[in-house]
mmCIF file of C-alpha atoms and ligand atoms in Angstrom:
data_model
loop_
_atom_site.group_PDB
_atom_site.id
_atom_site.type_symbol
_atom_site.label_atom_id
_atom_site.label_comp_id
_atom_site.label_asym_id
_atom_site.label_seq_id
_atom_site.Cartn_x
_atom_site.Cartn_y
_atom_site.Cartn_z
ATOM 1 C CA UNK A 274 -71.539 137.020 57.621
ATOM 2 C CA UNK A 275 -68.794 138.035 60.227
ATOM 3 C CA UNK A 276 -66.388 140.124 58.964
ATOM 4 C CA UNK A 277 -62.876 139.475 60.118
ATOM 5 C CA UNK A 278 -59.960 141.755 61.370
ATOM 6 C CA UNK A 279 -56.182 142.050 62.240
ATOM 7 C CA UNK A 280 -55.241 144.389 64.633
ATOM 8 C CA UNK A 281 -51.305 145.493 63.960
ATOM 9 C CA UNK A 282 -50.030 147.819 66.738
ATOM 10 C CA UNK A 283 -51.336 146.760 69.906
ATOM 11 C CA UNK A 284 -49.770 149.950 72.176
ATOM 12 C CA UNK A 285 -51.423 152.396 73.861
ATOM 13 C CA UNK A 286 -54.488 153.862 71.783
ATOM 14 C CA UNK A 287 -55.183 150.490 69.856
ATOM 15 C CA UNK A 288 -56.732 149.607 73.146
ATOM 16 C CA UNK A 289 -59.804 152.199 72.083
ATOM 17 C CA UNK A 290 -60.276 150.269 69.260
ATOM 18 C CA UNK A 291 -59.853 146.514 70.213
ATOM 19 C CA UNK A 292 -62.782 147.504 73.067
ATOM 20 C CA UNK A 293 -64.233 149.247 70.358
ATOM 21 C CA UNK A 294 -64.833 146.262 67.716
ATOM 22 C CA UNK A 295 -65.657 144.164 70.445
ATOM 23 C CA UNK A 296 -68.705 146.414 71.210
ATOM 24 C CA UNK A 297 -69.694 146.438 67.177
ATOM 25 C CA UNK A 298 -71.776 143.207 66.217
ATOM 26 C CA UNK A 299 -70.873 141.523 62.886
ATOM 27 C CA UNK A 300 -67.083 141.857 62.863
ATOM 28 C CA UNK A 301 -64.635 140.400 65.037
ATOM 29 C CA UNK A 302 -60.751 140.714 65.415
ATOM 30 C CA UNK A 303 -59.239 137.275 65.109
ATOM 31 C CA UNK A 304 -55.768 138.249 64.801
ATOM 32 C CA UNK A 305 -53.887 140.382 66.508
ATOM 33 C CA UNK A 306 -49.938 142.106 66.399
ATOM 34 C CA UNK A 307 -47.416 143.934 67.805
ATOM 35 C CA UNK A 308 -43.434 143.465 67.691
ATOM 36 C CA UNK A 309 -43.725 143.991 71.344
ATOM 37 C CA UNK A 310 -43.815 141.127 72.454
ATOM 38 C CA UNK A 311 -45.226 141.840 75.831
ATOM 39 C CA UNK A 312 -47.969 144.374 74.729
ATOM 40 C CA UNK A 313 -49.007 142.103 72.615
ATOM 41 C CA UNK A 314 -49.754 139.043 75.077
ATOM 42 C CA UNK A 315 -51.381 141.698 77.457
ATOM 43 C CA UNK A 316 -53.838 143.010 74.691
ATOM 44 C CA UNK A 317 -54.618 139.361 72.955
ATOM 45 C CA UNK A 318 -55.036 138.148 77.324
ATOM 46 C CA UNK A 319 -57.075 141.934 77.655
ATOM 47 C CA UNK A 320 -59.706 141.378 74.960
ATOM 48 C CA UNK A 321 -59.127 137.130 74.878
ATOM 49 C CA UNK A 322 -57.468 137.510 71.259
ATOM 50 C CA UNK A 323 -55.352 133.591 71.146
ATOM 51 C CA UNK A 324 -53.586 134.112 67.403
ATOM 52 C CA UNK A 325 -51.135 136.355 68.097
ATOM 53 C CA UNK A 326 -48.188 137.577 65.876
ATOM 54 C CA UNK A 327 -44.418 139.297 66.476
ATOM 55 C CA UNK A 328 -45.009 140.113 62.790
ATOM 56 C CA UNK A 329 -47.381 140.987 60.355
ATOM 57 C CA UNK A 330 -46.634 139.499 57.427
ATOM 58 C CA UNK A 331 -46.940 136.130 58.928
ATOM 59 C CA UNK A 332 -50.063 136.877 60.646
ATOM 60 C CA UNK A 333 -51.576 138.093 56.840
ATOM 61 C CA UNK A 334 -49.903 134.783 55.138
ATOM 62 C CA UNK A 335 -51.339 133.290 58.263
ATOM 63 C CA UNK A 336 -54.510 133.704 58.722
ATOM 64 C CA UNK A 337 -57.798 134.669 56.773
ATOM 65 C CA UNK A 338 -59.029 138.053 56.957
ATOM 66 C CA UNK A 339 -60.792 140.577 55.647
ATOM 67 C CA UNK A 340 -59.407 143.923 56.728
ATOM 68 C CA UNK A 341 -56.443 144.744 58.728
ATOM 69 C CA UNK A 342 -56.483 147.406 61.360
ATOM 70 C CA UNK A 343 -53.284 149.320 61.541
ATOM 71 C CA UNK A 344 -52.636 150.869 65.216
ATOM 72 C CA UNK A 345 -48.787 151.968 64.961
ATOM 73 C CA UNK A 346 -47.566 155.526 64.469
ATOM 74 C CA UNK A 347 -47.175 157.280 61.029
ATOM 75 C CA UNK A 348 -43.642 156.206 60.336
ATOM 76 C CA UNK A 349 -44.526 152.257 60.065
ATOM 77 C CA UNK A 350 -47.253 153.231 58.214
ATOM 78 C CA UNK A 351 -46.571 152.578 53.987
ATOM 79 C CA UNK A 352 -45.028 149.241 55.312
ATOM 80 C CA UNK A 353 -48.287 147.668 56.377
ATOM 81 C CA UNK A 354 -50.710 149.142 53.768
ATOM 82 C CA UNK A 355 -49.199 148.165 51.514
ATOM 83 C CA UNK A 356 -48.611 144.541 52.932
ATOM 84 C CA UNK A 357 -52.283 144.293 53.061
ATOM 85 C CA UNK A 358 -53.191 145.898 50.111
ATOM 86 C CA UNK A 359 -51.067 142.887 48.681
ATOM 87 C CA UNK A 360 -52.766 140.773 50.321
ATOM 88 C CA UNK A 361 -56.129 142.539 48.239
ATOM 89 C CA UNK A 362 -57.741 143.611 52.395
ATOM 90 C CA UNK A 363 -59.196 146.093 53.567
ATOM 91 C CA UNK A 364 -57.187 148.573 55.620
ATOM 92 C CA UNK A 365 -58.169 150.788 58.499
ATOM 93 C CA UNK A 366 -54.592 153.578 58.938
ATOM 94 C CA UNK A 367 -53.953 155.289 62.279
ATOM 95 C CA UNK A 368 -53.709 159.419 61.815
ATOM 96 C CA UNK A 369 -51.714 161.036 61.222
ATOM 97 C CA UNK A 370 -51.870 158.690 57.891
ATOM 98 C CA UNK A 371 -48.166 160.000 57.000
ATOM 99 C CA UNK A 372 -45.762 162.361 57.476
ATOM 100 C CA UNK A 373 -44.845 163.031 53.998
ATOM 101 C CA UNK A 374 -47.802 163.464 51.216
ATOM 102 C CA UNK A 375 -45.485 161.066 48.734
ATOM 103 C CA UNK A 376 -46.152 158.478 51.601
ATOM 104 C CA UNK A 377 -49.621 158.992 51.276
ATOM 105 C CA UNK A 378 -50.166 158.753 47.491
ATOM 106 C CA UNK A 379 -48.663 156.330 47.540
ATOM 107 C CA UNK A 380 -50.811 154.373 49.949
ATOM 108 C CA UNK A 381 -54.254 155.353 48.297
ATOM 109 C CA UNK A 382 -52.175 154.397 44.926
ATOM 110 C CA UNK A 383 -51.418 150.873 46.123
ATOM 111 C CA UNK A 384 -54.928 150.262 47.930
ATOM 112 C CA UNK A 385 -56.800 151.724 44.669
ATOM 113 C CA UNK A 386 -54.640 149.541 42.432
ATOM 114 C CA UNK A 387 -55.647 146.680 44.363
ATOM 115 C CA UNK A 388 -58.972 147.302 44.831
ATOM 116 C CA UNK A 389 -59.062 147.499 48.624
ATOM 117 C CA UNK A 390 -60.671 150.091 51.165
ATOM 118 C CA UNK A 391 -59.123 152.375 52.503
ATOM 119 C CA UNK A 392 -59.799 154.776 55.619
ATOM 120 C CA UNK A 393 -57.836 156.745 57.746
ATOM 121 C CA UNK A 394 -59.044 156.728 60.922
ATOM 122 C CA UNK A 395 -59.369 159.969 61.356
ATOM 123 C CA UNK A 396 -62.278 159.879 64.078
ATOM 124 C CA UNK A 397 -62.193 163.241 65.450
ATOM 125 C CA UNK A 398 -65.511 164.348 63.207
ATOM 126 C CA UNK A 399 -67.761 161.416 64.418
ATOM 127 C CA UNK A 400 -67.812 163.165 67.765
ATOM 128 C CA UNK A 401 -71.212 163.317 68.820
ATOM 129 C CA UNK A 402 -70.826 167.272 69.683
ATOM 130 C CA UNK A 403 -69.320 167.564 65.920
ATOM 131 C CA UNK A 404 -71.546 165.599 64.139
ATOM 132 C CA UNK A 405 -74.206 167.914 65.998
ATOM 133 C CA UNK A 406 -73.036 171.070 64.796
ATOM 134 C CA UNK A 407 -72.887 169.592 61.446
ATOM 135 C CA UNK A 408 -76.187 168.433 61.226
ATOM 136 C CA UNK A 409 -77.894 172.183 62.741
ATOM 137 C CA UNK A 410 -75.686 173.185 59.897
ATOM 138 C CA UNK A 411 -77.498 171.015 57.182
ATOM 139 C CA UNK A 412 -80.733 171.673 58.450
ATOM 140 C CA UNK A 413 -80.693 175.543 57.128
ATOM 141 C CA UNK A 414 -81.253 176.163 61.009
ATOM 142 C CA UNK A 415 -78.277 179.250 60.816
ATOM 143 C CA UNK A 416 -78.111 179.956 57.096
ATOM 144 C CA UNK A 417 -74.979 179.906 54.892
ATOM 145 C CA UNK A 418 -72.430 179.851 56.962
ATOM 146 C CA UNK A 419 -69.262 182.700 56.688
ATOM 147 C CA UNK A 420 -66.701 182.189 59.727
ATOM 148 C CA UNK A 421 -66.206 179.590 62.033
ATOM 149 C CA UNK A 422 -64.224 178.286 65.279
ATOM 150 C CA UNK A 423 -62.363 175.683 65.785
ATOM 151 C CA UNK A 424 -61.064 175.128 69.206
ATOM 152 C CA UNK A 425 -58.341 172.896 71.325
ATOM 153 C CA UNK A 426 -57.077 174.466 74.147
ATOM 154 C CA UNK A 427 -55.460 172.282 76.424
ATOM 155 C CA UNK A 428 -52.768 172.378 79.659
ATOM 156 C CA UNK A 429 -53.749 168.117 79.289
ATOM 157 C CA UNK A 430 -50.412 166.058 80.094
ATOM 158 C CA UNK A 431 -50.711 164.499 77.103
ATOM 159 C CA UNK A 432 -46.734 163.009 77.152
ATOM 160 C CA UNK A 433 -47.436 160.551 80.076
ATOM 161 C CA UNK A 434 -49.493 158.124 77.815
ATOM 162 C CA UNK A 435 -47.748 159.270 74.680
ATOM 163 C CA UNK A 436 -44.086 160.027 75.289
ATOM 164 C CA UNK A 437 -43.148 160.191 71.079
ATOM 165 C CA UNK A 438 -44.936 163.290 71.456
ATOM 166 C CA UNK A 439 -42.857 164.788 73.044
ATOM 167 C CA UNK A 440 -39.101 163.313 71.166
ATOM 168 C CA UNK A 441 -41.130 164.711 67.351
ATOM 169 C CA UNK A 442 -39.070 168.064 65.706
ATOM 170 C CA UNK A 443 -43.808 168.239 65.279
ATOM 171 C CA UNK A 444 -46.306 168.046 67.331
ATOM 172 C CA UNK A 445 -49.538 169.693 67.633
ATOM 173 C CA UNK A 446 -50.231 170.424 64.298
ATOM 174 C CA UNK A 447 -49.458 167.011 62.975
ATOM 175 C CA UNK A 448 -50.771 164.728 66.037
ATOM 176 C CA UNK A 449 -53.851 167.399 67.228
ATOM 177 C CA UNK A 450 -54.464 170.190 64.784
ATOM 178 C CA UNK A 451 -54.677 167.165 61.831
ATOM 179 C CA UNK A 452 -58.043 166.633 63.168
ATOM 180 C CA UNK A 453 -59.071 169.799 64.059
ATOM 181 C CA UNK A 454 -58.796 170.971 60.368
ATOM 182 C CA UNK A 455 -59.996 167.822 59.564
ATOM 183 C CA UNK A 456 -63.082 168.818 61.765
ATOM 184 C CA UNK A 457 -62.729 172.659 60.159
ATOM 185 C CA UNK A 458 -62.805 171.085 56.705
ATOM 186 C CA UNK A 459 -66.280 169.288 57.557
ATOM 187 C CA UNK A 460 -67.757 171.815 58.847
ATOM 188 C CA UNK A 461 -67.713 174.526 56.580
ATOM 189 C CA UNK A 462 -66.503 172.397 53.376
ATOM 190 C CA UNK A 463 -62.833 171.880 51.800
ATOM 191 C CA UNK A 464 -59.871 175.275 52.546
ATOM 192 C CA UNK A 465 -58.818 176.984 49.475
ATOM 193 C CA UNK A 466 -55.713 179.060 51.484
ATOM 194 C CA UNK A 467 -54.379 178.493 54.913
ATOM 195 C CA UNK A 468 -51.486 180.540 56.641
ATOM 196 C CA UNK A 469 -50.216 179.586 59.872
ATOM 197 C CA UNK A 470 -48.109 180.882 62.889
ATOM 198 C CA UNK A 471 -46.629 178.531 65.543
ATOM 199 C CA UNK A 472 -44.729 178.899 68.963
ATOM 200 C CA UNK A 473 -43.878 176.303 71.265
ATOM 201 C CA UNK A 474 -44.092 177.182 74.556
ATOM 202 C CA UNK A 475 -43.344 174.112 76.936
ATOM 203 C CA UNK A 476 -39.570 173.845 77.032
ATOM 204 C CA UNK A 477 -39.492 170.147 78.212
ATOM 205 C CA UNK A 478 -40.803 169.876 74.064
ATOM 206 C CA UNK A 479 -38.854 169.061 71.256
ATOM 207 C CA UNK A 480 -41.967 170.361 68.249
ATOM 208 C CA UNK A 481 -44.153 173.535 68.539
ATOM 209 C CA UNK A 482 -47.293 173.147 71.256
ATOM 210 C CA UNK A 483 -49.398 176.261 69.513
ATOM 211 C CA UNK A 484 -50.299 176.775 66.404
ATOM 212 C CA UNK A 485 -53.037 179.908 64.845
ATOM 213 C CA UNK A 486 -53.687 178.598 61.255
ATOM 214 C CA UNK A 487 -56.518 180.519 59.238
ATOM 215 C CA UNK A 488 -58.466 179.324 56.881
ATOM 216 C CA UNK A 489 -60.394 180.139 53.648
ATOM 217 C CA UNK A 490 -63.198 178.354 52.824
ATOM 218 C CA UNK A 491 -63.942 179.780 49.128
ATOM 219 C CA UNK A 492 -65.942 183.287 50.002
ATOM 220 C CA UNK A 493 -65.875 182.130 53.923
ATOM 221 C CA UNK A 494 -63.433 182.175 56.479
ATOM 222 C CA UNK A 495 -62.348 179.820 59.757
ATOM 223 C CA UNK A 496 -59.866 179.623 62.482
ATOM 224 C CA UNK A 497 -58.336 176.656 64.151
ATOM 225 C CA UNK A 498 -56.434 177.008 66.665
ATOM 226 C CA UNK A 499 -55.120 174.375 68.864
ATOM 227 C CA UNK A 500 -52.709 174.539 72.035
ATOM 228 C CA UNK A 501 -51.707 171.892 74.802
ATOM 229 C CA UNK A 502 -49.499 175.183 77.065
ATOM 230 C CA UNK A 503 -52.682 176.505 78.317
ATOM 231 C CA UNK A 504 -54.463 176.086 81.616
ATOM 232 C CA UNK A 505 -57.794 177.350 82.092
ATOM 233 C CA UNK A 506 -59.321 177.154 85.569
ATOM 234 C CA UNK A 507 -61.511 173.855 84.324
ATOM 235 C CA UNK A 508 -59.105 171.519 81.821
ATOM 236 C CA UNK A 509 -61.476 171.146 78.485
ATOM 237 C CA UNK A 510 -59.279 168.259 77.517
ATOM 238 C CA UNK A 511 -60.093 166.928 74.718
ATOM 239 C CA UNK A 512 -63.263 169.501 74.137
ATOM 240 C CA UNK A 513 -63.110 171.059 70.918
ATOM 241 C CA UNK A 514 -64.753 174.371 71.234
ATOM 242 C CA UNK A 515 -66.612 175.359 67.390
ATOM 243 C CA UNK A 516 -68.496 178.773 66.859
ATOM 244 C CA UNK A 517 -69.834 179.230 63.340
ATOM 245 C CA UNK A 518 -72.151 182.797 62.731
ATOM 246 C CA UNK A 519 -74.863 181.765 59.592
ATOM 247 C CA UNK A 520 -76.533 184.953 57.819
ATOM 248 C CA UNK A 521 -79.323 183.929 60.148
ATOM 249 C CA UNK A 522 -77.885 183.045 63.247
ATOM 250 C CA UNK A 523 -74.842 181.108 65.197
ATOM 251 C CA UNK A 524 -73.366 178.250 66.573
ATOM 252 C CA UNK A 525 -71.810 177.986 69.570
ATOM 253 C CA UNK A 526 -70.147 174.526 70.833
ATOM 254 C CA UNK A 527 -68.833 175.509 74.335
ATOM 255 C CA UNK A 528 -66.485 173.676 77.151
ATOM 256 C CA UNK A 529 -69.323 170.971 79.810
ATOM 257 C CA UNK A 530 -70.681 170.114 75.548
ATOM 258 C CA UNK A 531 -73.088 173.039 75.541
ATOM 259 C CA UNK A 532 -74.589 173.610 72.480
ATOM 260 C CA UNK A 533 -76.209 177.045 72.175
ATOM 261 C CA UNK A 534 -77.878 177.632 68.619
ATOM 262 C CA UNK A 535 -79.427 181.173 67.553
ATOM 263 C CA UNK A 536 -81.301 181.681 64.780
ATOM 264 C CA UNK A 537 -84.606 182.801 63.734
ATOM 265 C CA UNK A 538 -86.833 180.683 65.672
ATOM 266 C CA UNK A 539 -84.890 182.252 68.876
ATOM 267 C CA UNK A 540 -82.439 180.433 71.189
ATOM 268 C CA UNK A 541 -82.219 177.241 72.239
ATOM 269 C CA UNK A 542 -79.693 175.628 74.546
ATOM 270 C CA UNK A 543 -79.252 172.049 73.682
ATOM 271 C CA UNK A 544 -76.575 169.197 75.881
ATOM 272 C CA UNK A 545 -74.145 167.779 73.355
ATOM 273 C CA UNK A 546 -72.853 165.047 75.615
ATOM 274 C CA UNK A 547 -70.919 162.117 74.384
ATOM 275 C CA UNK A 548 -72.325 159.320 75.250
ATOM 276 C CA UNK A 549 -70.027 157.351 78.038
ATOM 277 C CA UNK A 550 -69.833 153.971 77.196
ATOM 278 C CA UNK A 551 -69.973 150.473 79.344
ATOM 279 C CA UNK A 552 -65.960 150.716 77.840
ATOM 280 C CA UNK A 553 -65.144 154.205 78.279
ATOM 281 C CA UNK A 554 -63.793 156.657 81.145
ATOM 282 C CA UNK A 555 -63.178 160.753 81.422
ATOM 283 C CA UNK A 556 -62.215 162.626 79.760
ATOM 284 C CA UNK A 557 -61.133 160.294 76.983
ATOM 285 C CA UNK A 558 -65.219 159.161 76.539
ATOM 286 C CA UNK A 559 -65.812 161.750 74.224
ATOM 287 C CA UNK A 560 -62.610 159.967 71.936
ATOM 288 C CA UNK A 561 -64.086 156.840 72.611
ATOM 289 C CA UNK A 562 -67.345 157.096 71.514
ATOM 290 C CA UNK A 563 -66.353 158.258 68.140
ATOM 291 C CA UNK A 564 -63.591 155.510 68.206
ATOM 292 C CA UNK A 565 -67.285 153.389 67.877
ATOM 293 C CA UNK A 566 -68.716 155.480 65.594
ATOM 294 C CA UNK A 567 -65.721 155.121 62.938
ATOM 295 C CA UNK A 568 -65.126 151.442 63.086
ATOM 296 C CA UNK A 569 -69.213 150.891 62.270
ATOM 297 C CA UNK A 570 -68.706 153.585 59.683
ATOM 298 C CA UNK A 571 -66.803 151.052 58.229
ATOM 299 C CA UNK A 572 -68.018 148.664 59.149
ATOM 300 C CA UNK A 573 -71.030 149.505 57.358
ATOM 301 C CA UNK A 574 -68.986 150.754 53.945
ATOM 302 C CA UNK A 575 -67.946 147.349 54.046
ATOM 303 C CA UNK A 576 -71.083 146.060 53.366
ATOM 304 C CA UNK A 577 -72.578 147.995 51.321
ATOM 305 C CA UNK A 578 -69.626 148.597 49.153
ATOM 306 C CA UNK A 579 -69.186 152.753 49.757
ATOM 307 C CA UNK A 580 -66.485 154.944 50.098
ATOM 308 C CA UNK A 581 -65.601 155.465 53.748
ATOM 309 C CA UNK A 582 -66.244 159.859 54.699
ATOM 310 C CA UNK A 583 -62.432 159.726 55.519
ATOM 311 C CA UNK A 584 -61.099 157.476 52.885
ATOM 312 C CA UNK A 585 -57.541 157.752 52.458
ATOM 313 C CA UNK A 586 -58.183 160.048 49.107
ATOM 314 C CA UNK A 587 -60.145 161.875 51.671
ATOM 315 C CA UNK A 588 -57.531 162.454 53.979
ATOM 316 C CA UNK A 589 -55.104 163.789 51.330
ATOM 317 C CA UNK A 590 -57.336 166.998 51.518
ATOM 318 C CA UNK A 591 -56.751 167.086 55.495
ATOM 319 C CA UNK A 592 -52.852 166.710 54.806
ATOM 320 C CA UNK A 593 -52.107 168.974 52.456
ATOM 321 C CA UNK A 594 -53.601 171.419 55.605
ATOM 322 C CA UNK A 595 -51.448 170.144 57.869
ATOM 323 C CA UNK A 596 -48.023 170.471 55.367
ATOM 324 C CA UNK A 597 -49.272 174.014 53.952
ATOM 325 C CA UNK A 598 -49.282 174.768 57.782
ATOM 326 C CA UNK A 599 -45.739 173.723 58.279
ATOM 327 C CA UNK A 600 -45.024 175.104 55.354
ATOM 328 C CA UNK A 601 -46.278 178.466 55.931
ATOM 329 C CA UNK A 602 -45.003 178.955 59.567
ATOM 330 C CA UNK A 603 -41.901 178.755 58.496
ATOM 331 C CA UNK A 604 -41.626 181.202 55.590
ATOM 332 C CA UNK A 605 -44.835 183.248 57.186
ATOM 333 C CA UNK A 606 -46.810 183.310 53.885
ATOM 334 C CA UNK A 607 -49.790 182.181 53.164
ATOM 335 C CA UNK A 608 -50.203 178.401 51.314
ATOM 336 C CA UNK A 609 -52.730 178.470 48.061
ATOM 337 C CA UNK A 610 -54.376 175.312 48.626
ATOM 338 C CA UNK A 611 -56.555 175.240 45.126
ATOM 339 C CA UNK A 612 -53.848 173.913 42.876
HETATM 340 P P1 NAD B 40 -48.293 153.262 70.578
HETATM 341 O O1 NAD B 40 -46.787 153.762 70.564
HETATM 342 O O2 NAD B 40 -48.899 152.720 72.689
HETATM 343 O O3 NAD B 40 -48.691 152.030 70.435
HETATM 344 C C1 NAD B 40 -47.757 151.787 68.638
HETATM 345 C C2 NAD B 40 -47.801 150.478 68.772
HETATM 346 O O4 NAD B 40 -47.470 149.527 67.552
HETATM 347 C C3 NAD B 40 -46.257 149.895 70.202
HETATM 348 O O5 NAD B 40 -46.478 148.627 70.861
HETATM 349 C C4 NAD B 40 -45.501 148.792 68.769
HETATM 350 O O6 NAD B 40 -44.521 148.124 69.609
HETATM 351 C C5 NAD B 40 -46.156 148.389 67.738
HETATM 352 N N1 NAD B 40 -45.718 149.054 66.475
HETATM 353 C C6 NAD B 40 -44.647 149.727 65.953
HETATM 354 N N2 NAD B 40 -44.123 149.181 64.350
HETATM 355 C C7 NAD B 40 -44.832 147.497 64.206
HETATM 356 C C8 NAD B 40 -44.557 146.496 63.197
HETATM 357 N N3 NAD B 40 -44.350 147.242 62.003
HETATM 358 N N4 NAD B 40 -45.544 145.572 63.793
HETATM 359 C C9 NAD B 40 -46.246 145.070 64.670
HETATM 360 N N5 NAD B 40 -46.138 146.339 65.732
HETATM 361 C C10 NAD B 40 -45.939 147.476 65.557
HETATM 362 O O7 NAD B 40 -48.389 154.068 69.912
HETATM 363 P P2 NAD B 40 -49.824 155.091 70.565
HETATM 364 O O8 NAD B 40 -50.220 155.833 71.043
HETATM 365 O O9 NAD B 40 -51.069 153.635 70.884
HETATM 366 O O10 NAD B 40 -50.703 155.873 69.444
HETATM 367 C C11 NAD B 40 -50.528 155.269 67.725
HETATM 368 C C12 NAD B 40 -51.395 155.941 66.522
HETATM 369 O O11 NAD B 40 -52.713 156.215 67.556
HETATM 370 C C13 NAD B 40 -50.153 156.889 66.870
HETATM 371 O O12 NAD B 40 -50.374 157.670 65.186
HETATM 372 C C14 NAD B 40 -51.758 158.500 66.684
HETATM 373 O O13 NAD B 40 -51.559 159.489 66.302
HETATM 374 C C15 NAD B 40 -52.593 157.895 66.678
HETATM 375 N N6 NAD B 40 -54.046 158.120 67.971
HETATM 376 C C16 NAD B 40 -55.389 158.352 67.583
HETATM 377 C C17 NAD B 40 -55.565 159.352 68.463
HETATM 378 C C18 NAD B 40 -57.565 159.712 68.135
HETATM 379 O O14 NAD B 40 -57.795 159.731 68.623
HETATM 380 N N7 NAD B 40 -57.589 159.205 67.162
HETATM 381 C C19 NAD B 40 -55.941 159.110 69.674
HETATM 382 C C20 NAD B 40 -54.352 158.557 70.043
HETATM 383 C C21 NAD B 40 -53.487 157.894 69.286
HETATM 384 O O1 89V B 41 -56.158 162.110 69.464
HETATM 385 C C1 89V B 41 -54.927 162.050 69.177
HETATM 386 O O2 89V B 41 -54.460 162.196 67.831
HETATM 387 C C2 89V B 41 -54.242 161.997 70.485
HETATM 388 C C3 89V B 41 -54.733 163.171 71.017
HETATM 389 C C4 89V B 41 -56.080 163.458 71.834
HETATM 390 C C5 89V B 41 -53.311 163.165 72.373
HETATM 391 O O3 89V B 41 -53.627 164.407 71.005
HETATM 392 O O4 89V B 41 -53.367 162.152 70.555
#
């Protein structure tokens, strides 16, 4: 049976989500909503979706849906997630799930009380090269990981398409570092401690554009370093570079999606490039492929009744890292995440 969804927020990133939904079998976005009429009509025309609303409550009252895909920015997430839960609908919510931990916890509680699934659209761990790193570790290729580095350093102009990123008091950890911290958790296991330093290099923006974070994962350690102030000869946006040292070998994911695996059996060079989907465009194709992957995962979870990998409950752990990073940067002290 066809799964029916309604999407709220027809802005910049929702275009990727709508392309991905159109490419996934067995699911259809039957209605869309944006309070900006021009954006609503443009997305409706582009994707051939006739049922259009400027008010989310009206959409949920009028349509028969199985789930809602919320593609708005963080301040609107809680009222929209709670609205969907009141209607007994499954919910996908974009990252950052919330700015305040209390709002994130309330959304998780509301969906649990309503008995509806909730997935945070935390797509970076679904990138093909990141999945490849995790697979190699699971296969025992490098033994037990004891050190990781997850590095996103770029000078790409993200502000032209997402002007709100230049305006907030917080920037890189909340918007991008949140993905990198989630990747660190995905590869190394949950974090037990965190220390962070931040800098603002670009004077034209309000928030921090550089963050350097030291994580403990039990006995293992990792470094998450992010920058939008880094001018390189070849602009790597939006690649995350990865280093993992294990007891019997190493993994390196380098510029150009080159994966080098060294272990007792020798050294292998692999091409971990993402597929360029028919609707995708470089350099965004890595992110776009992961959008299709996470949305396919959601459909699988709805059909099987399994909890999504990045459920609301799971994402609280990533959000606690974001919260701890800002606290550590302002106090200069490390934060114990075991409590
Ligand atoms: P945007 O401002 O371009 O789009 C948001 C849209 O939501 C706007 O058109 C706005 O009118 C609409 N909207 C807001 N509140 C609404 C409401 N209550 N009802 C109906 N419509 C409403 O923002 P964006 O750049 O598309 O970002 C959206 C979210 O996606 C952000 O949280 C951002 O962090 C996230 N994002 C994620 C990725 C990723 O890879 N996962 C990449 C980029 C952006
Ligand atoms: O993925 C994101 O959340 C985006 C970007 C890659 C530009 O940081 O906002």
